[in-house]
mmCIF file of C-alpha atoms in Angstrom:
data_model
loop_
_atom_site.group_PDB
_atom_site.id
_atom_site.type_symbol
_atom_site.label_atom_id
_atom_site.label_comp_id
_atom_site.label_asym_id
_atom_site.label_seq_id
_atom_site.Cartn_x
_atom_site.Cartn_y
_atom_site.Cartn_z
ATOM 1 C CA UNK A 1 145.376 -72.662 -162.271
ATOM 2 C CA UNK A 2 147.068 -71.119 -159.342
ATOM 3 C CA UNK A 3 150.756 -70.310 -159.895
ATOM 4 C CA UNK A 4 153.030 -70.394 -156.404
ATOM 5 C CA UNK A 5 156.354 -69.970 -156.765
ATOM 6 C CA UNK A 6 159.184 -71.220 -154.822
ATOM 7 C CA UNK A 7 162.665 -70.347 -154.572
ATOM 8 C CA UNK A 8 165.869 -71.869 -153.587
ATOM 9 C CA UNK A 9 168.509 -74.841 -154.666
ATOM 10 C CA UNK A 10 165.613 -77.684 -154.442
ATOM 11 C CA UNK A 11 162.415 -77.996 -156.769
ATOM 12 C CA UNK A 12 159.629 -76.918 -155.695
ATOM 13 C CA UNK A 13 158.284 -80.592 -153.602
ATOM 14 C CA UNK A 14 160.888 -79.883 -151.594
ATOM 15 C CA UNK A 15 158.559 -77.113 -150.231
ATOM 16 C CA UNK A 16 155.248 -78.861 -149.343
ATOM 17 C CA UNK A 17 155.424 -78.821 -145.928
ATOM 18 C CA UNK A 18 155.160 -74.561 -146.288
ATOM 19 C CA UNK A 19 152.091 -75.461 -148.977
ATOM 20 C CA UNK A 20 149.983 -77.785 -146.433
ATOM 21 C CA UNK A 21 150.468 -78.577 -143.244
ATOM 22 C CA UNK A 22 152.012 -82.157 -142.703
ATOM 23 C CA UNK A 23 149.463 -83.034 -140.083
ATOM 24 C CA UNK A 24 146.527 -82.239 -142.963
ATOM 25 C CA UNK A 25 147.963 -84.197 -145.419
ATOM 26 C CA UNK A 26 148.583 -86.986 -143.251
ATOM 27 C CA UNK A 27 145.297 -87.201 -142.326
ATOM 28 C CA UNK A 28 144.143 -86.751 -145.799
ATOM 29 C CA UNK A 29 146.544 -89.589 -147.035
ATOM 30 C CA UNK A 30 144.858 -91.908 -144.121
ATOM 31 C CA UNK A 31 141.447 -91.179 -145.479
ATOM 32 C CA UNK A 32 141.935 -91.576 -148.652
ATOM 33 C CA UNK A 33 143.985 -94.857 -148.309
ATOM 34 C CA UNK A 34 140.775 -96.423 -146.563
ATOM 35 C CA UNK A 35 138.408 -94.899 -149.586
ATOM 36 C CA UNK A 36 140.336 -96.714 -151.641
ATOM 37 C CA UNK A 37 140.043 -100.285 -150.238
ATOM 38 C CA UNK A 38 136.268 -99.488 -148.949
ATOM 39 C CA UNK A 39 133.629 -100.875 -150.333
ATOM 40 C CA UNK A 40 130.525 -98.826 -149.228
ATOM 41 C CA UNK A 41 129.750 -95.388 -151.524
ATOM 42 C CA UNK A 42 128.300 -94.073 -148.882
ATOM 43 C CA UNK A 43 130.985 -94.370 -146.192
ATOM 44 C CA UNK A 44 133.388 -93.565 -149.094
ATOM 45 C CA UNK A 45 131.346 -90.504 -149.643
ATOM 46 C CA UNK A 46 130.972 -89.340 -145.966
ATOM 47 C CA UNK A 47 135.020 -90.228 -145.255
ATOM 48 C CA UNK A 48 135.470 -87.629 -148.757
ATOM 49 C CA UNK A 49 133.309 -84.914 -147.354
ATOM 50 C CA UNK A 50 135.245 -84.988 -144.308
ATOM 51 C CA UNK A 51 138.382 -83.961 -145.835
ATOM 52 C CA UNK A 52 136.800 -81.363 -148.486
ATOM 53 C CA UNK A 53 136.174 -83.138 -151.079
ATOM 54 C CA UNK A 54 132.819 -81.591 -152.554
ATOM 55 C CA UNK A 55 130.850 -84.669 -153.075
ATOM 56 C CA UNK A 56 127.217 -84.450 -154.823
ATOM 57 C CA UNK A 57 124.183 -87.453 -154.493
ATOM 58 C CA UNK A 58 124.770 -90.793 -155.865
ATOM 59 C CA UNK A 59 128.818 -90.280 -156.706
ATOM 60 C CA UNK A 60 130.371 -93.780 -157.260
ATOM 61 C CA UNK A 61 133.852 -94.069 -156.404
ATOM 62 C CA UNK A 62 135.763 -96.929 -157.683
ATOM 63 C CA UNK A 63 137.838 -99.200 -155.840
ATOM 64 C CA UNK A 64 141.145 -97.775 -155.728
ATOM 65 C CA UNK A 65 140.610 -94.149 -156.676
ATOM 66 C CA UNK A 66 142.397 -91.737 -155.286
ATOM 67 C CA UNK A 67 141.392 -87.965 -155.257
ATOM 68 C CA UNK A 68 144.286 -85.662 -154.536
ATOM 69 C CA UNK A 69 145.820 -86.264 -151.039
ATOM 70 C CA UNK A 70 147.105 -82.150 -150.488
ATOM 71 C CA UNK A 71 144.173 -80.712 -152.052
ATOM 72 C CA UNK A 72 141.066 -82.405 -151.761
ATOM 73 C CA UNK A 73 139.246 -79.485 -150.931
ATOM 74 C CA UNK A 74 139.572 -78.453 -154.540
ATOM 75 C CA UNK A 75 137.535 -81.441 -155.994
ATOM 76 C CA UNK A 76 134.149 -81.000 -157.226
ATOM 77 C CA UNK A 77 132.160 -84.312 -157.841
ATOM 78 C CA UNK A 78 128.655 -83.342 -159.035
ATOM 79 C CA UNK A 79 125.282 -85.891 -158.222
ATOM 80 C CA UNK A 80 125.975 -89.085 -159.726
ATOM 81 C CA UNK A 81 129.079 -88.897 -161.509
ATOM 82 C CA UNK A 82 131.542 -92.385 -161.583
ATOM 83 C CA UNK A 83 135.060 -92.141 -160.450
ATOM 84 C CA UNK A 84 136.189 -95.308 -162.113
ATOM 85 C CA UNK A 85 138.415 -98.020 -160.434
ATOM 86 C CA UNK A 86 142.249 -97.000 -159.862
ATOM 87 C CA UNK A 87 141.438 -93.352 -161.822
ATOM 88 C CA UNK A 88 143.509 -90.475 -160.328
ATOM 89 C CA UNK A 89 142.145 -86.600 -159.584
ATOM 90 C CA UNK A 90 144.646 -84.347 -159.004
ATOM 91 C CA UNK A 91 144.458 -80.929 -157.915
ATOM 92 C CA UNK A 92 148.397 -79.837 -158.157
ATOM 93 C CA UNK A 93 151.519 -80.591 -159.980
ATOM 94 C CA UNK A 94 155.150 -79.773 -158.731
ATOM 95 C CA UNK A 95 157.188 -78.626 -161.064
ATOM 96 C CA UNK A 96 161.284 -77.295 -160.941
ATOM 97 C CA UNK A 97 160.549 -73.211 -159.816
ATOM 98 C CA UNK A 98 156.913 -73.544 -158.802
ATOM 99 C CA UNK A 99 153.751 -75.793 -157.647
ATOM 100 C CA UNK A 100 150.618 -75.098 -159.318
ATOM 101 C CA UNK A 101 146.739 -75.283 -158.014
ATOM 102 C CA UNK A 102 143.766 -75.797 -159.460
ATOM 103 C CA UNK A 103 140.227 -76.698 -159.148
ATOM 104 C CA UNK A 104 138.682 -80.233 -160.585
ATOM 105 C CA UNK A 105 135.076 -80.249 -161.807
ATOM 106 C CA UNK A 106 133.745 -83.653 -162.543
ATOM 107 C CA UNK A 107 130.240 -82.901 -163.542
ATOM 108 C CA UNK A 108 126.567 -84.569 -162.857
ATOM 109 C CA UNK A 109 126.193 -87.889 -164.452
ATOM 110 C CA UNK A 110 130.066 -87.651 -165.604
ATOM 111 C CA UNK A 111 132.287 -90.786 -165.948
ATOM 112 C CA UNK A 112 136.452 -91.217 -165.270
ATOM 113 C CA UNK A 113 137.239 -94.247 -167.020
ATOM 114 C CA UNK A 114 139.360 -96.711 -164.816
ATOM 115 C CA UNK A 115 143.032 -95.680 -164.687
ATOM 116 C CA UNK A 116 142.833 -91.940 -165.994
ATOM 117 C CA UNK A 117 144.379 -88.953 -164.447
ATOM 118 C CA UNK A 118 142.549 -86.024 -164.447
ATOM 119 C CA UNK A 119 144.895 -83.228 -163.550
ATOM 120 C CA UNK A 120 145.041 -79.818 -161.969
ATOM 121 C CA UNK A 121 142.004 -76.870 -163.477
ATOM 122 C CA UNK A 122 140.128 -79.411 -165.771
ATOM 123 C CA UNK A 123 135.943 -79.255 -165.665
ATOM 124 C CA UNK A 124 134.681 -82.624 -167.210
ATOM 125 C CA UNK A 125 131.483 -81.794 -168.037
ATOM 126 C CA UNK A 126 127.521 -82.945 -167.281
ATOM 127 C CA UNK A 127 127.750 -86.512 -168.602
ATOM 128 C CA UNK A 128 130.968 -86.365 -170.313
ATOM 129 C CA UNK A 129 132.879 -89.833 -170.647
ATOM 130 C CA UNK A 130 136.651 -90.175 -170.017
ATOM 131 C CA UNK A 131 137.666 -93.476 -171.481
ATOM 132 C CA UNK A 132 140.054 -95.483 -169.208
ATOM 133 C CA UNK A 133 143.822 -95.209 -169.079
ATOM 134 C CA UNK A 134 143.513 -91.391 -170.590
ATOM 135 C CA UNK A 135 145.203 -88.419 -169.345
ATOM 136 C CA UNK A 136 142.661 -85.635 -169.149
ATOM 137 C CA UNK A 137 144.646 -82.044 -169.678
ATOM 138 C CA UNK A 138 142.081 -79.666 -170.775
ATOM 139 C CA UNK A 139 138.185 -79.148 -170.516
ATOM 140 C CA UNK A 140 136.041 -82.195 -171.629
ATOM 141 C CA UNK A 141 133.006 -80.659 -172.642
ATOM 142 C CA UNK A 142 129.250 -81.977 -171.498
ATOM 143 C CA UNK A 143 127.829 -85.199 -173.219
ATOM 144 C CA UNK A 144 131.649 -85.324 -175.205
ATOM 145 C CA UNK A 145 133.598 -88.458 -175.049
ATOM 146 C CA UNK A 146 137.629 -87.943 -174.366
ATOM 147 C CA UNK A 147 140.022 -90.594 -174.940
ATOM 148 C CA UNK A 148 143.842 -91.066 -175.322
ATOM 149 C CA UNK A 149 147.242 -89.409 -173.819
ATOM 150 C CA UNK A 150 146.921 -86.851 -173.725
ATOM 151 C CA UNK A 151 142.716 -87.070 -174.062
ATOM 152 C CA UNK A 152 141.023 -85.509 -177.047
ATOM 153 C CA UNK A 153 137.754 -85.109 -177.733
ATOM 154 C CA UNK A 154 136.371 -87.558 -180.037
ATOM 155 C CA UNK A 155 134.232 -86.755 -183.212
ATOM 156 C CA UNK A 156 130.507 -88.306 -182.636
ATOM 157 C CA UNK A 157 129.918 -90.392 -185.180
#
């Protein structure tokens, strides 16, 4: 995670216009509102790539996931990993004296349940499974299953 500071009266959304440029995120916010309603991967994937989203072979996007609209650029979605339906990847968080950055690793043959978050400097690894409605904080490690808010990794049984 990146740290960035900000200073003044006003939290630190107040200064996202200095972070990004509104034109980029605009654009970005387009995009990724038609990714969400579109049915095609591959379109979905090409549309993705276009705004920096580092998409691998095979991905599967679900209907109404959204990757992070300021900074798409920082998403990693290795060959044929599942973004499920309505899950969230987010690559920042706002918070009172600063914003924070940091890069998202989904990994081959991963899976984002429908409904989780993922949020800023997580790596879910090589066929990991995030089970839906979970809120993924930390490192999921390769072939574990998370689950819950926030996500833990579960024993295998």
């Amino acid at each position: 995670m990146t740290r960035h500071p900000t200073r003044g009266p006003h939290n630190s959304i107040f200064h996202w216009t200095t972070a990004r440029h509104p034109l980029r995120v605009m654009v970005n916010y387009v995009v990724i509102l038609a990714c969400r309603v579109c049915p095609s991967m591959r379109l979905k994937n090409w549309l993705l790539r276009r705004i920096g989203v580092t998409v691998g072979e095979g991905v599967a996007w679900g209907l109404e996931s959204t990757p992070d609209v300021f900074w798409p650029d920082l998403i990693t979605v290795e060959d044929h990993a599942i973004v499920g339906y309505d899950a969230t990847v987010l690559c920042h968080e706002f918070l009172q004296d600063e914003y924070r950055t940091g890069e998202v690793v989904i990994g081959e043959r991963a899976m984002i349940g429908a409904g989780a978050i993922v949020l800023p400097g997580v790596e879910v690894g090589a066929g990991a499974q995030v089970a839906a409605n979970s809120l993924v904080t930390d490192d999921v490690p390769p072939g574990a299953t998370a689950a819950g808010v926030p996500a833990t990794v579960e024993d295998a049984e």
